[in-house]
């Protein structure tokens, strides 16, 4: 678990999140955007836990709310289309 945390919070972790978002742009599949947003939320949680700046925590929290809203909107439209 420690290795996963270390890897996810490194530059490679953010690189993985960026690759998932890039794939979501080119491959129109809701599963990829779910994975990208969830990976981004996990990365932001680790960022909030390690930062000492209050302003950074607020910004990261706003980004987490945005990612959760994207997941909720995609889930709503996915269920509505069924």
Short mmCIF file of N, CA, C and O in Angstrom, two decimals, residues 11-61:
data_model
loop_
_atom_site.label_atom_id
_atom_site.label_comp_id
_atom_site.label_asym_id
_atom_site.label_seq_id
_atom_site.Cartn_x
_atom_site.Cartn_y
_atom_site.Cartn_z
N UNK A 11 5.29 12.21 -9.76
CA UNK A 11 4.97 12.76 -11.09
C UNK A 11 4.39 11.68 -12.00
O UNK A 11 3.57 11.97 -12.86
N UNK A 12 4.81 10.44 -11.79
CA UNK A 12 4.27 9.35 -12.61
C UNK A 12 2.79 9.13 -12.33
O UNK A 12 2.03 8.75 -13.21
N UNK A 13 2.37 9.36 -11.10
CA UNK A 13 0.96 9.21 -10.76
C UNK A 13 0.10 10.23 -11.48
O UNK A 13 -0.96 9.92 -12.03
N UNK A 14 0.56 11.47 -11.50
CA UNK A 14 -0.18 12.50 -12.22
C UNK A 14 -0.11 12.24 -13.72
O UNK A 14 -1.06 12.52 -14.45
N UNK A 15 1.00 11.68 -14.19
CA UNK A 15 1.13 11.30 -15.60
C UNK A 15 0.07 10.25 -15.95
O UNK A 15 -0.56 10.34 -17.00
N UNK A 16 -0.16 9.29 -15.07
CA UNK A 16 -1.18 8.27 -15.29
C UNK A 16 -2.57 8.89 -15.36
O UNK A 16 -3.37 8.55 -16.23
N UNK A 17 -2.85 9.83 -14.47
CA UNK A 17 -4.15 10.51 -14.48
C UNK A 17 -4.31 11.28 -15.79
O UNK A 17 -5.38 11.24 -16.41
N UNK A 18 -3.27 11.97 -16.22
CA UNK A 18 -3.34 12.72 -17.48
C UNK A 18 -3.55 11.80 -18.67
O UNK A 18 -4.31 12.14 -19.59
N UNK A 19 -2.89 10.65 -18.68
CA UNK A 19 -3.08 9.69 -19.77
C UNK A 19 -4.53 9.18 -19.79
O UNK A 19 -5.12 9.04 -20.86
N UNK A 20 -5.10 8.94 -18.61
CA UNK A 20 -6.50 8.49 -18.56
C UNK A 20 -7.43 9.56 -19.12
O UNK A 20 -8.38 9.25 -19.86
N UNK A 21 -7.18 10.83 -18.80
CA UNK A 21 -8.01 11.89 -19.36
C UNK A 21 -7.82 12.02 -20.86
O UNK A 21 -8.77 12.26 -21.61
N UNK A 22 -6.60 11.84 -21.33
CA UNK A 22 -6.33 11.89 -22.77
C UNK A 22 -7.05 10.74 -23.48
O UNK A 22 -7.66 10.95 -24.55
N UNK A 23 -7.02 9.56 -22.90
CA UNK A 23 -7.75 8.44 -23.48
C UNK A 23 -9.25 8.70 -23.49
O UNK A 23 -9.95 8.31 -24.42
N UNK A 24 -9.75 9.36 -22.44
CA UNK A 24 -11.18 9.67 -22.38
C UNK A 24 -11.59 10.62 -23.50
O UNK A 24 -12.72 10.58 -23.97
N UNK A 25 -10.66 11.48 -23.92
CA UNK A 25 -10.97 12.41 -25.02
C UNK A 25 -11.04 11.66 -26.34
O UNK A 25 -11.94 11.89 -27.14
N UNK A 26 -10.10 10.74 -26.56
CA UNK A 26 -10.03 10.06 -27.85
C UNK A 26 -10.95 8.84 -27.94
O UNK A 26 -11.43 8.50 -29.01
N UNK A 27 -11.20 8.19 -26.83
CA UNK A 27 -12.07 7.01 -26.82
C UNK A 27 -13.33 7.39 -26.05
O UNK A 27 -13.30 7.56 -24.84
N UNK A 28 -14.40 7.54 -26.75
CA UNK A 28 -15.65 7.98 -26.12
C UNK A 28 -16.31 6.82 -25.39
O UNK A 28 -17.17 6.12 -25.90
N UNK A 29 -15.85 6.60 -24.17
CA UNK A 29 -16.37 5.53 -23.35
C UNK A 29 -16.50 6.08 -21.93
O UNK A 29 -15.56 6.63 -21.38
N UNK A 30 -17.67 5.94 -21.34
CA UNK A 30 -17.89 6.51 -20.01
C UNK A 30 -17.05 5.82 -18.94
O UNK A 30 -16.73 6.41 -17.93
N UNK A 31 -16.67 4.59 -19.17
CA UNK A 31 -15.86 3.88 -18.20
C UNK A 31 -14.49 4.51 -18.03
O UNK A 31 -13.94 4.54 -16.93
N UNK A 32 -13.94 5.03 -19.10
CA UNK A 32 -12.62 5.65 -19.02
C UNK A 32 -12.71 6.96 -18.25
O UNK A 32 -11.83 7.27 -17.43
N UNK A 33 -13.75 7.74 -18.45
CA UNK A 33 -13.87 9.00 -17.71
C UNK A 33 -14.13 8.73 -16.23
O UNK A 33 -13.64 9.47 -15.37
N UNK A 34 -14.86 7.64 -15.92
CA UNK A 34 -15.03 7.27 -14.52
C UNK A 34 -13.68 6.94 -13.89
O UNK A 34 -13.35 7.39 -12.79
N UNK A 35 -12.88 6.14 -14.59
CA UNK A 35 -11.56 5.75 -14.09
C UNK A 35 -10.66 6.97 -13.94
O UNK A 35 -9.93 7.09 -12.95
N UNK A 36 -10.70 7.88 -14.91
CA UNK A 36 -9.86 9.07 -14.85
C UNK A 36 -10.25 9.96 -13.67
O UNK A 36 -9.38 10.44 -12.93
N UNK A 37 -11.53 10.16 -13.48
CA UNK A 37 -11.98 11.01 -12.37
C UNK A 37 -11.69 10.36 -11.03
O UNK A 37 -11.29 11.05 -10.07
N UNK A 38 -11.88 9.06 -10.92
CA UNK A 38 -11.58 8.38 -9.67
C UNK A 38 -10.09 8.43 -9.35
O UNK A 38 -9.69 8.66 -8.20
N UNK A 39 -9.25 8.23 -10.37
CA UNK A 39 -7.80 8.33 -10.16
C UNK A 39 -7.43 9.75 -9.75
O UNK A 39 -6.55 9.95 -8.89
N UNK A 40 -8.07 10.74 -10.34
CA UNK A 40 -7.80 12.13 -10.00
C UNK A 40 -8.22 12.42 -8.56
O UNK A 40 -7.50 13.10 -7.82
N UNK A 41 -9.36 11.90 -8.15
CA UNK A 41 -9.83 12.09 -6.77
C UNK A 41 -8.85 11.46 -5.78
O UNK A 41 -8.51 12.06 -4.76
N UNK A 42 -8.39 10.25 -6.08
CA UNK A 42 -7.42 9.60 -5.20
C UNK A 42 -6.14 10.42 -5.11
O UNK A 42 -5.59 10.62 -4.03
N UNK A 43 -5.68 10.91 -6.24
CA UNK A 43 -4.47 11.75 -6.26
C UNK A 43 -4.70 13.03 -5.43
O UNK A 43 -3.81 13.44 -4.68
N UNK A 44 -5.86 13.63 -5.55
CA UNK A 44 -6.15 14.84 -4.79
C UNK A 44 -6.27 14.57 -3.29
O UNK A 44 -5.88 15.41 -2.47
N UNK A 45 -6.79 13.42 -2.91
CA UNK A 45 -6.88 13.07 -1.49
C UNK A 45 -5.48 12.99 -0.90
O UNK A 45 -5.22 13.53 0.19
N UNK A 46 -4.56 12.33 -1.59
CA UNK A 46 -3.19 12.26 -1.11
C UNK A 46 -2.54 13.64 -1.08
O UNK A 46 -1.76 13.94 -0.19
N UNK A 47 -2.89 14.49 -2.04
CA UNK A 47 -2.33 15.84 -2.07
C UNK A 47 -2.84 16.66 -0.88
O UNK A 47 -2.08 17.42 -0.27
N UNK A 48 -4.10 16.49 -0.55
CA UNK A 48 -4.67 17.23 0.59
C UNK A 48 -4.02 16.77 1.90
O UNK A 48 -3.72 17.59 2.76
N UNK A 49 -3.77 15.47 2.01
CA UNK A 49 -3.17 14.96 3.23
C UNK A 49 -1.73 15.42 3.42
O UNK A 49 -1.27 15.54 4.55
N UNK A 50 -1.01 15.69 2.33
CA UNK A 50 0.40 16.01 2.46
C UNK A 50 0.69 17.51 2.43
O UNK A 50 1.79 17.91 2.80
N UNK A 51 -0.23 18.32 1.98
CA UNK A 51 0.05 19.75 1.88
C UNK A 51 -0.16 20.44 3.23
O UNK A 51 -0.94 20.00 4.06
N UNK A 52 0.58 21.51 3.43
CA UNK A 52 0.43 22.27 4.67
C UNK A 52 -0.28 23.61 4.43
O UNK A 52 -0.64 24.29 5.37
N UNK A 53 -0.49 23.94 3.18
CA UNK A 53 -1.12 25.21 2.83
C UNK A 53 -2.64 25.07 2.84
O UNK A 53 -3.21 24.15 2.23
N UNK A 54 -3.30 26.00 3.51
CA UNK A 54 -4.75 25.99 3.56
C UNK A 54 -5.38 26.31 2.22
O UNK A 54 -6.41 25.74 1.85
N UNK A 55 -4.75 27.22 1.48
CA UNK A 55 -5.28 27.59 0.16
C UNK A 55 -5.21 26.40 -0.79
O UNK A 55 -6.15 26.17 -1.58
N UNK A 56 -4.14 25.62 -0.73
CA UNK A 56 -4.03 24.44 -1.59
C UNK A 56 -5.10 23.42 -1.25
O UNK A 56 -5.68 22.80 -2.15
N UNK A 57 -5.39 23.26 0.03
CA UNK A 57 -6.43 22.32 0.43
C UNK A 57 -7.79 22.73 -0.12
O UNK A 57 -8.57 21.90 -0.55
N UNK A 58 -8.06 24.03 -0.11
CA UNK A 58 -9.33 24.52 -0.64
C UNK A 58 -9.42 24.26 -2.14
O UNK A 58 -10.44 23.77 -2.65
N UNK A 59 -8.34 24.55 -2.85
CA UNK A 59 -8.33 24.36 -4.31
C UNK A 59 -8.48 22.87 -4.64
O UNK A 59 -9.26 22.49 -5.53
N UNK A 60 -7.75 22.01 -3.93
CA UNK A 60 -7.85 20.57 -4.17
C UNK A 60 -9.26 20.07 -3.85
O UNK A 60 -9.79 19.20 -4.56
N UNK A 61 -9.88 20.61 -2.82
CA UNK A 61 -11.24 20.21 -2.47
C UNK A 61 -12.23 20.63 -3.56
O UNK A 61 -13.15 19.87 -3.89
#
